[in-house]
Amino acid sequence: AKRSGRNNFRYYSKDLTASAKERLTLESELRRAAERMELELHYQPKVSLSDGMMIGSEALLRWCHPRLGMVPPTQFIQIAEDTGLIVDLGQWVLREACRMAAKWNAEGKPPHKVAINLSAKQFQSQNLAGAVADILNDTDCRPEWIELEITESLLLDDNGKTLDTLSAFRSMGVSIAIDDFGTGYSALSYLTRFPIDTLKIDRSFIQSVITDHYGAELVKAILSIARSLGQEVVAEGVETVEQAAFLAAHGCQLAQGFLYSKPLPEAELASLPQHFHVS
Ligand code: C2E
Ligand code: CA
Ligand code: CA
Ligand code: CA
């Protein structure tokens, strides 16, 4: 037992060294990635459950690394947040997504709202509402063509600044969604304290609606709260027709997930049909 304990320790410390090194490499490469045009946004359709129309999409960051291939955001967003790099990265994402939103909403096209993920760090380190206003102006993007996705944790440790920023978005006409709804330390009171337009129910809950009685009840309860507060609901990570049928039957308006499409590069999203088959 003693020997295996020592071995475990050795493996453990070796792993730590490797991951620290890997982290450092990723960090310095990430710093140069934007200038080298290695970053791009993919877009995942958001679908209306009542008629199957694609009403918008979510912009998701991709890093096409020359050596490592496609590095998923789960592997670099945290590093970008820890190093503060997320502020510049997030600024690039905002500009690029607004540029696309303006393009997709050009004359005669059906309305398409682009959802953009924001990190809490972006709220702390700059005049975010001012930055968004400038970007909308520069890209000729109307405020109603974008939605900003934030997480519950941002609302839980608010010092007043978050409320000011979100209120500024509200008065500009930019809508706000709570991402991964239900996974944070939800204090439901924040739903009425902050100007929130949309709840995005986390994939973990959607996965359980067919298989688990309590999961189904929980999602019904969230839909009911949202309905009373006049908030729109997006179901995240919808993968099966059974899940979609359950959600539609209980009044969920919008869905996003592999059932419809994975996130796609701009050109591929543009060539998708505007209409999906919904049960
Ligand atoms: P998220 O905002 O919750 O985005 C949804 C994630 O679920 C995406 O992963 C998407 O590809 C994945 N997904 C969508 N439908 C399905 C499905 O049916 N099944 C499964 N298994 N997965 C599905 P992705 O693109 O890897 O992004 C991971 C996370 O990285 C995002 O989670 C978000 O928190 C963060 N992220 C991505 N882009 C940005 C960005 O521009 N800024 C910031 N701050 N964070 C970002
Ligand atoms: Ca999101
Ligand atoms: Ca989410
Ligand atoms: Ca998530």
mmCIF file of C-alpha atoms and ligand atoms in Angstrom:
data_model
loop_
_atom_site.group_PDB
_atom_site.id
_atom_site.type_symbol
_atom_site.label_atom_id
_atom_site.label_comp_id
_atom_site.label_asym_id
_atom_site.label_seq_id
_atom_site.Cartn_x
_atom_site.Cartn_y
_atom_site.Cartn_z
ATOM 1 C CA ALA A 1 0.000 0.000 0.000
ATOM 2 C CA LYS A 2 2.915 2.258 0.878
ATOM 3 C CA ARG A 3 4.574 1.634 -2.480
ATOM 4 C CA SER A 4 1.472 2.286 -4.509
ATOM 5 C CA GLY A 5 0.963 5.438 -2.494
ATOM 6 C CA ARG A 6 4.405 6.675 -3.518
ATOM 7 C CA ASN A 7 3.723 5.773 -7.134
ATOM 8 C CA ASN A 8 0.463 7.627 -7.036
ATOM 9 C CA PHE A 9 2.244 10.665 -5.717
ATOM 10 C CA ARG A 10 4.834 10.494 -8.452
ATOM 11 C CA TYR A 11 2.208 10.217 -11.163
ATOM 12 C CA TYR A 12 0.252 13.000 -9.561
ATOM 13 C CA SER A 13 3.182 15.418 -9.435
ATOM 14 C CA LYS A 14 4.221 14.484 -12.980
ATOM 15 C CA ASP A 15 0.710 15.235 -14.226
ATOM 16 C CA LEU A 16 0.724 18.546 -12.446
ATOM 17 C CA THR A 17 4.012 19.544 -14.076
ATOM 18 C CA ALA A 18 2.752 18.543 -17.494
ATOM 19 C CA SER A 19 -0.504 20.419 -17.168
ATOM 20 C CA ALA A 20 1.212 23.542 -15.801
ATOM 21 C CA LYS A 21 3.563 23.527 -18.775
ATOM 22 C CA GLU A 22 0.710 22.911 -21.171
ATOM 23 C CA ARG A 23 -1.171 25.774 -19.586
ATOM 24 C CA LEU A 24 1.740 28.148 -20.001
ATOM 25 C CA THR A 25 2.160 27.192 -23.645
ATOM 26 C CA LEU A 26 -1.558 27.596 -24.311
ATOM 27 C CA GLU A 27 -1.516 30.956 -22.574
ATOM 28 C CA SER A 28 1.285 32.439 -24.658
ATOM 29 C CA GLU A 29 -0.090 30.969 -27.873
ATOM 30 C CA LEU A 30 -3.571 32.228 -27.074
ATOM 31 C CA ARG A 31 -2.120 35.725 -26.769
ATOM 32 C CA ARG A 32 -1.004 35.572 -30.382
ATOM 33 C CA ALA A 33 -3.940 33.594 -31.727
ATOM 34 C CA ALA A 34 -6.189 36.590 -32.397
ATOM 35 C CA GLU A 35 -3.527 38.506 -34.360
ATOM 36 C CA ARG A 36 -2.756 35.401 -36.373
ATOM 37 C CA MET A 37 -6.417 34.987 -37.246
ATOM 38 C CA GLU A 38 -6.553 31.572 -35.616
ATOM 39 C CA LEU A 39 -9.819 32.372 -33.881
ATOM 40 C CA GLU A 40 -13.204 32.110 -35.449
ATOM 41 C CA LEU A 41 -16.826 32.022 -34.438
ATOM 42 C CA HIS A 42 -19.151 29.168 -35.163
ATOM 43 C CA TYR A 43 -22.907 29.627 -34.950
ATOM 44 C CA GLN A 44 -25.470 27.180 -33.603
ATOM 45 C CA PRO A 45 -29.094 27.666 -34.758
ATOM 46 C CA LYS A 46 -31.816 28.572 -32.291
ATOM 47 C CA VAL A 47 -35.125 27.092 -33.392
ATOM 48 C CA SER A 48 -38.710 28.059 -32.588
ATOM 49 C CA LEU A 49 -40.447 24.936 -31.239
ATOM 50 C CA SER A 50 -43.864 26.066 -32.463
ATOM 51 C CA ASP A 51 -43.047 26.369 -36.164
ATOM 52 C CA GLY A 52 -39.462 25.178 -36.694
ATOM 53 C CA MET A 53 -38.163 28.564 -37.864
ATOM 54 C CA MET A 54 -34.517 29.383 -37.236
ATOM 55 C CA ILE A 55 -34.862 32.640 -35.322
ATOM 56 C CA GLY A 56 -31.221 33.139 -34.475
ATOM 57 C CA SER A 57 -28.004 31.509 -33.416
ATOM 58 C CA GLU A 58 -25.404 31.439 -30.666
ATOM 59 C CA ALA A 59 -21.853 32.525 -31.487
ATOM 60 C CA LEU A 60 -19.298 30.073 -30.058
ATOM 61 C CA LEU A 61 -15.587 30.703 -30.085
ATOM 62 C CA ARG A 62 -13.261 28.285 -31.899
ATOM 63 C CA TRP A 63 -9.494 28.212 -31.900
ATOM 64 C CA CYS A 64 -8.037 26.589 -34.998
ATOM 65 C CA HIS A 65 -4.533 25.881 -33.790
ATOM 66 C CA PRO A 66 -1.967 25.108 -36.532
ATOM 67 C CA ARG A 67 -0.442 22.240 -34.516
ATOM 68 C CA LEU A 68 -3.157 21.139 -32.069
ATOM 69 C CA GLY A 69 -6.074 21.403 -34.476
ATOM 70 C CA MET A 70 -9.421 22.618 -33.192
ATOM 71 C CA VAL A 71 -9.011 23.521 -29.511
ATOM 72 C CA PRO A 72 -12.457 23.557 -27.822
ATOM 73 C CA PRO A 73 -13.388 26.595 -25.696
ATOM 74 C CA THR A 74 -13.622 24.413 -22.596
ATOM 75 C CA GLN A 75 -9.820 24.125 -22.827
ATOM 76 C CA PHE A 76 -8.957 27.801 -23.160
ATOM 77 C CA ILE A 77 -11.773 30.030 -21.844
ATOM 78 C CA GLN A 78 -10.725 29.368 -18.244
ATOM 79 C CA ILE A 79 -7.091 30.242 -19.037
ATOM 80 C CA ALA A 80 -8.259 33.369 -20.844
ATOM 81 C CA GLU A 81 -10.300 34.343 -17.785
ATOM 82 C CA ASP A 82 -7.511 33.678 -15.286
ATOM 83 C CA THR A 83 -5.049 35.779 -17.278
ATOM 84 C CA GLY A 84 -7.492 38.584 -18.096
ATOM 85 C CA LEU A 85 -7.041 37.854 -21.797
ATOM 86 C CA ILE A 86 -10.781 37.237 -22.022
ATOM 87 C CA VAL A 87 -11.396 40.989 -22.093
ATOM 88 C CA ASP A 88 -9.624 41.490 -25.438
ATOM 89 C CA LEU A 89 -10.870 38.159 -26.724
ATOM 90 C CA GLY A 90 -14.425 39.047 -25.711
ATOM 91 C CA GLN A 91 -14.114 42.397 -27.440
ATOM 92 C CA TRP A 92 -13.123 40.617 -30.655
ATOM 93 C CA VAL A 93 -16.057 38.186 -30.269
ATOM 94 C CA LEU A 94 -18.515 41.071 -29.803
ATOM 95 C CA ARG A 95 -17.287 42.900 -32.880
ATOM 96 C CA GLU A 96 -17.206 39.804 -35.086
ATOM 97 C CA ALA A 97 -20.663 38.602 -33.948
ATOM 98 C CA CYS A 98 -22.206 42.057 -34.463
ATOM 99 C CA ARG A 99 -20.666 42.218 -37.928
ATOM 100 C CA MET A 100 -22.316 38.877 -38.759
ATOM 101 C CA ALA A 101 -25.636 39.915 -37.227
ATOM 102 C CA ALA A 102 -25.636 43.037 -39.395
ATOM 103 C CA LYS A 103 -24.860 40.932 -42.468
ATOM 104 C CA TRP A 104 -27.569 38.343 -41.751
ATOM 105 C CA ASN A 105 -30.189 41.004 -41.069
ATOM 106 C CA ALA A 106 -29.539 42.861 -44.279
ATOM 107 C CA GLU A 107 -32.502 44.086 -46.277
ATOM 108 C CA GLY A 108 -35.113 41.452 -47.021
ATOM 109 C CA LYS A 109 -33.681 38.626 -44.909
ATOM 110 C CA PRO A 110 -35.752 36.996 -42.127
ATOM 111 C CA PRO A 111 -34.826 38.402 -38.678
ATOM 112 C CA HIS A 112 -31.892 36.620 -37.043
ATOM 113 C CA LYS A 113 -30.702 37.348 -33.499
ATOM 114 C CA VAL A 114 -27.120 36.432 -32.585
ATOM 115 C CA ALA A 115 -26.462 35.405 -28.979
ATOM 116 C CA ILE A 116 -23.034 36.368 -27.634
ATOM 117 C CA ASN A 117 -21.389 34.893 -24.524
ATOM 118 C CA LEU A 118 -19.955 37.373 -22.022
ATOM 119 C CA SER A 119 -17.508 36.630 -19.231
ATOM 120 C CA ALA A 120 -17.909 38.245 -15.791
ATOM 121 C CA LYS A 121 -14.398 39.690 -16.290
ATOM 122 C CA GLN A 122 -15.705 41.843 -19.141
ATOM 123 C CA PHE A 123 -18.100 43.530 -16.713
ATOM 124 C CA GLN A 124 -15.353 44.341 -14.198
ATOM 125 C CA SER A 125 -12.625 45.710 -16.372
ATOM 126 C CA GLN A 126 -14.190 48.219 -18.698
ATOM 127 C CA ASN A 127 -17.166 50.351 -19.526
ATOM 128 C CA LEU A 128 -18.881 47.386 -21.155
ATOM 129 C CA ALA A 129 -22.111 49.150 -22.121
ATOM 130 C CA GLY A 130 -20.104 51.906 -23.799
ATOM 131 C CA ALA A 131 -17.957 49.351 -25.614
ATOM 132 C CA VAL A 132 -21.029 47.500 -26.896
ATOM 133 C CA ALA A 133 -22.630 50.781 -28.013
ATOM 134 C CA ASP A 134 -19.471 51.650 -29.984
ATOM 135 C CA ILE A 135 -19.347 48.223 -31.613
ATOM 136 C CA LEU A 136 -23.034 48.353 -32.594
ATOM 137 C CA ASN A 137 -22.402 51.737 -34.124
ATOM 138 C CA ASP A 138 -19.224 50.694 -35.985
ATOM 139 C CA THR A 139 -20.782 47.533 -37.413
ATOM 140 C CA ASP A 140 -24.207 49.025 -38.264
ATOM 141 C CA CYS A 141 -25.773 46.371 -36.062
ATOM 142 C CA ARG A 142 -29.119 47.152 -34.460
ATOM 143 C CA PRO A 143 -29.391 46.380 -30.718
ATOM 144 C CA GLU A 144 -32.329 44.016 -31.307
ATOM 145 C CA TRP A 145 -30.144 41.814 -33.515
ATOM 146 C CA ILE A 146 -28.048 40.613 -30.586
ATOM 147 C CA GLU A 147 -28.613 39.011 -27.203
ATOM 148 C CA LEU A 148 -25.950 38.916 -24.498
ATOM 149 C CA GLU A 149 -25.580 35.718 -22.452
ATOM 150 C CA ILE A 150 -24.397 36.007 -18.865
ATOM 151 C CA THR A 151 -24.158 33.504 -16.029
ATOM 152 C CA GLU A 152 -25.915 33.481 -12.678
ATOM 153 C CA SER A 153 -22.659 33.993 -10.765
ATOM 154 C CA LEU A 154 -22.350 37.503 -12.222
ATOM 155 C CA LEU A 155 -25.665 38.461 -10.612
ATOM 156 C CA LEU A 156 -24.856 36.871 -7.263
ATOM 157 C CA ASP A 157 -21.816 38.987 -6.430
ATOM 158 C CA ASP A 158 -23.046 42.247 -7.842
ATOM 159 C CA ASN A 159 -21.735 45.442 -6.269
ATOM 160 C CA GLY A 160 -24.173 47.595 -8.201
ATOM 161 C CA LYS A 161 -22.035 47.814 -11.338
ATOM 162 C CA THR A 162 -23.634 44.783 -12.953
ATOM 163 C CA LEU A 163 -27.123 46.181 -12.420
ATOM 164 C CA ASP A 164 -26.022 49.519 -13.929
ATOM 165 C CA THR A 165 -24.515 47.804 -16.951
ATOM 166 C CA LEU A 166 -27.506 45.514 -17.509
ATOM 167 C CA SER A 167 -29.869 48.468 -17.134
ATOM 168 C CA ALA A 168 -27.844 50.331 -19.748
ATOM 169 C CA PHE A 169 -28.239 47.359 -22.110
ATOM 170 C CA ARG A 170 -31.972 47.307 -21.427
ATOM 171 C CA SER A 171 -32.337 50.982 -22.299
ATOM 172 C CA MET A 172 -30.219 50.505 -25.437
ATOM 173 C CA GLY A 173 -32.591 47.710 -26.522
ATOM 174 C CA VAL A 174 -30.079 44.856 -26.152
ATOM 175 C CA SER A 175 -31.613 41.759 -24.585
ATOM 176 C CA ILE A 176 -30.019 39.676 -21.830
ATOM 177 C CA ALA A 177 -30.127 35.909 -21.313
ATOM 178 C CA ILE A 178 -29.122 33.843 -18.271
ATOM 179 C CA ASP A 179 -26.929 31.011 -19.534
ATOM 180 C CA ASP A 180 -26.791 27.529 -17.951
ATOM 181 C CA PHE A 181 -29.859 28.450 -15.908
ATOM 182 C CA GLY A 182 -30.274 26.270 -12.828
ATOM 183 C CA THR A 183 -26.652 25.189 -12.463
ATOM 184 C CA GLY A 184 -25.496 28.130 -10.356
ATOM 185 C CA TYR A 185 -26.379 28.897 -6.775
ATOM 186 C CA SER A 186 -29.710 30.203 -7.889
ATOM 187 C CA ALA A 187 -31.329 32.771 -5.708
ATOM 188 C CA LEU A 188 -34.519 33.135 -7.682
ATOM 189 C CA SER A 189 -34.994 36.679 -6.393
ATOM 190 C CA TYR A 190 -32.425 37.917 -8.906
ATOM 191 C CA LEU A 191 -34.868 37.126 -11.724
ATOM 192 C CA THR A 192 -36.958 40.093 -10.688
ATOM 193 C CA ARG A 193 -34.102 42.323 -9.510
ATOM 194 C CA PHE A 194 -32.241 42.394 -12.838
ATOM 195 C CA PRO A 195 -33.555 43.158 -16.325
ATOM 196 C CA ILE A 196 -33.545 39.602 -17.741
ATOM 197 C CA ASP A 197 -35.284 38.697 -21.018
ATOM 198 C CA THR A 198 -34.393 35.044 -21.529
ATOM 199 C CA LEU A 199 -33.556 31.919 -19.498
ATOM 200 C CA LYS A 200 -31.446 29.231 -21.112
ATOM 201 C CA ILE A 201 -32.125 25.947 -19.337
ATOM 202 C CA ASP A 202 -28.892 24.021 -19.001
ATOM 203 C CA ARG A 203 -28.357 20.863 -21.032
ATOM 204 C CA SER A 204 -28.054 18.717 -17.887
ATOM 205 C CA PHE A 205 -31.758 19.354 -17.133
ATOM 206 C CA ILE A 206 -32.866 18.812 -20.720
ATOM 207 C CA GLN A 207 -31.093 15.442 -20.773
ATOM 208 C CA SER A 208 -33.220 14.272 -17.853
ATOM 209 C CA VAL A 209 -36.717 15.286 -19.006
ATOM 210 C CA ILE A 210 -37.548 11.937 -20.589
ATOM 211 C CA THR A 211 -35.612 9.613 -18.306
ATOM 212 C CA ASP A 212 -36.241 11.121 -14.904
ATOM 213 C CA HIS A 213 -39.537 12.139 -13.284
ATOM 214 C CA TYR A 214 -37.915 14.808 -11.075
ATOM 215 C CA GLY A 215 -35.965 16.200 -14.017
ATOM 216 C CA ALA A 216 -39.200 16.589 -15.954
ATOM 217 C CA GLU A 217 -40.938 18.290 -13.016
ATOM 218 C CA LEU A 218 -38.004 20.657 -12.541
ATOM 219 C CA VAL A 219 -38.069 21.787 -16.177
ATOM 220 C CA LYS A 220 -41.856 22.266 -15.980
ATOM 221 C CA ALA A 221 -41.341 24.414 -12.872
ATOM 222 C CA ILE A 222 -38.710 26.565 -14.605
ATOM 223 C CA LEU A 223 -41.042 27.029 -17.604
ATOM 224 C CA SER A 224 -43.822 28.054 -15.259
ATOM 225 C CA ILE A 225 -41.686 30.632 -13.419
ATOM 226 C CA ALA A 226 -40.445 32.080 -16.707
ATOM 227 C CA ARG A 227 -44.012 32.313 -17.991
ATOM 228 C CA SER A 228 -45.150 34.220 -14.890
ATOM 229 C CA LEU A 229 -42.223 36.627 -15.156
ATOM 230 C CA GLY A 230 -42.661 37.124 -18.905
ATOM 231 C CA GLN A 231 -39.267 35.645 -19.738
ATOM 232 C CA GLU A 232 -38.575 33.642 -22.856
ATOM 233 C CA VAL A 233 -37.008 30.192 -22.452
ATOM 234 C CA VAL A 234 -34.369 28.499 -24.592
ATOM 235 C CA ALA A 235 -33.732 24.787 -23.995
ATOM 236 C CA GLU A 236 -30.036 24.014 -24.437
ATOM 237 C CA GLY A 237 -28.559 20.765 -25.704
ATOM 238 C CA VAL A 238 -31.727 19.288 -27.213
ATOM 239 C CA GLU A 239 -30.646 16.017 -28.822
ATOM 240 C CA THR A 240 -33.807 13.944 -29.333
ATOM 241 C CA VAL A 241 -37.291 14.438 -30.797
ATOM 242 C CA GLU A 242 -38.727 13.178 -27.490
ATOM 243 C CA GLN A 243 -37.032 15.994 -25.597
ATOM 244 C CA ALA A 244 -38.232 18.544 -28.173
ATOM 245 C CA ALA A 245 -41.811 17.212 -27.994
ATOM 246 C CA PHE A 246 -41.795 17.397 -24.180
ATOM 247 C CA LEU A 247 -40.494 20.966 -24.244
ATOM 248 C CA ALA A 248 -43.001 22.100 -26.878
ATOM 249 C CA ALA A 249 -45.869 20.473 -24.962
ATOM 250 C CA HIS A 250 -44.927 22.410 -21.839
ATOM 251 C CA GLY A 251 -44.659 25.795 -23.488
ATOM 252 C CA CYS A 252 -40.939 26.168 -24.107
ATOM 253 C CA GLN A 253 -40.556 28.587 -27.033
ATOM 254 C CA LEU A 254 -37.021 27.982 -28.279
ATOM 255 C CA ALA A 255 -34.537 25.136 -28.568
ATOM 256 C CA GLN A 256 -30.915 24.704 -29.457
ATOM 257 C CA GLY A 257 -28.981 21.460 -29.806
ATOM 258 C CA PHE A 258 -27.493 18.744 -31.945
ATOM 259 C CA LEU A 259 -31.010 17.568 -32.921
ATOM 260 C CA TYR A 260 -31.103 20.600 -35.215
ATOM 261 C CA SER A 261 -27.458 21.381 -35.835
ATOM 262 C CA LYS A 262 -24.064 21.580 -34.211
ATOM 263 C CA PRO A 263 -22.339 24.986 -34.257
ATOM 264 C CA LEU A 264 -21.275 25.785 -37.849
ATOM 265 C CA PRO A 265 -18.949 28.210 -39.634
ATOM 266 C CA GLU A 266 -20.639 31.305 -41.054
ATOM 267 C CA ALA A 267 -20.995 30.050 -44.639
ATOM 268 C CA GLU A 268 -22.495 26.721 -43.572
ATOM 269 C CA LEU A 269 -25.012 28.377 -41.281
ATOM 270 C CA ALA A 270 -26.035 30.746 -44.056
ATOM 271 C CA SER A 271 -26.730 27.822 -46.397
ATOM 272 C CA LEU A 272 -28.935 25.936 -43.911
ATOM 273 C CA PRO A 273 -32.674 25.970 -44.613
ATOM 274 C CA GLN A 274 -34.475 28.622 -42.538
ATOM 275 C CA HIS A 275 -36.952 26.032 -41.391
ATOM 276 C CA PHE A 276 -36.486 22.813 -39.378
ATOM 277 C CA HIS A 277 -38.888 19.952 -38.999
ATOM 278 C CA VAL A 278 -40.309 19.994 -35.453
ATOM 279 C CA SER A 279 -42.616 17.320 -34.073
HETATM 280 P P1 C2E B 1 -22.336 27.408 -23.511
HETATM 281 O O1 C2E B 1 -22.442 28.890 -23.654
HETATM 282 O O2 C2E B 1 -23.241 26.759 -22.539
HETATM 283 O O3 C2E B 1 -22.521 26.844 -24.981
HETATM 284 C C1 C2E B 1 -23.191 25.647 -25.281
HETATM 285 C C2 C2E B 1 -22.220 24.514 -25.484
HETATM 286 O O4 C2E B 1 -22.957 23.292 -25.641
HETATM 287 C C3 C2E B 1 -21.365 24.647 -26.752
HETATM 288 O O5 C2E B 1 -20.096 24.073 -26.469
HETATM 289 C C4 C2E B 1 -22.149 23.796 -27.755
HETATM 290 O O6 C2E B 1 -21.342 23.311 -28.816
HETATM 291 C C5 C2E B 1 -22.603 22.680 -26.860
HETATM 292 N N1 C2E B 1 -23.824 22.035 -27.375
HETATM 293 C C6 C2E B 1 -24.828 22.590 -28.080
HETATM 294 N N2 C2E B 1 -25.809 21.701 -28.345
HETATM 295 C C7 C2E B 1 -25.420 20.523 -27.788
HETATM 296 C C8 C2E B 1 -26.008 19.218 -27.725
HETATM 297 O O7 C2E B 1 -27.105 18.956 -28.239
HETATM 298 N N3 C2E B 1 -25.301 18.268 -27.061
HETATM 299 C C9 C2E B 1 -24.079 18.519 -26.491
HETATM 300 N N4 C2E B 1 -23.461 17.517 -25.887
HETATM 301 N N5 C2E B 1 -23.503 19.746 -26.517
HETATM 302 C C10 C2E B 1 -24.162 20.737 -27.159
HETATM 303 P P2 C2E B 1 -18.746 24.809 -26.857
HETATM 304 O O8 C2E B 1 -18.903 25.507 -28.180
HETATM 305 O O9 C2E B 1 -17.656 23.794 -26.709
HETATM 306 O O10 C2E B 1 -18.586 25.933 -25.766
HETATM 307 C C11 C2E B 1 -18.360 25.606 -24.419
HETATM 308 C C12 C2E B 1 -18.466 26.823 -23.534
HETATM 309 O O11 C2E B 1 -17.409 27.750 -23.785
HETATM 310 C C13 C2E B 1 -19.742 27.630 -23.744
HETATM 311 O O12 C2E B 1 -20.819 26.993 -23.098
HETATM 312 C C14 C2E B 1 -19.351 28.955 -23.124
HETATM 313 O O13 C2E B 1 -19.479 28.891 -21.725
HETATM 314 C C15 C2E B 1 -17.873 29.046 -23.477
HETATM 315 N N6 C2E B 1 -17.726 29.941 -24.642
HETATM 316 C C16 C2E B 1 -17.814 29.650 -25.970
HETATM 317 N N7 C2E B 1 -17.613 30.754 -26.723
HETATM 318 C C17 C2E B 1 -17.414 31.782 -25.857
HETATM 319 C C18 C2E B 1 -17.160 33.195 -26.009
HETATM 320 O O14 C2E B 1 -17.115 33.765 -27.121
HETATM 321 N N8 C2E B 1 -17.002 33.918 -24.867
HETATM 322 C C19 C2E B 1 -17.065 33.346 -23.623
HETATM 323 N N9 C2E B 1 -16.897 34.128 -22.538
HETATM 324 N N10 C2E B 1 -17.313 32.026 -23.443
HETATM 325 C C20 C2E B 1 -17.484 31.263 -24.540
HETATM 326 CA CA CA B 2 -23.992 30.328 -23.967
HETATM 327 CA CA CA B 3 -25.233 27.292 -21.862
HETATM 328 CA CA CA B 4 -22.468 25.521 -20.461
#
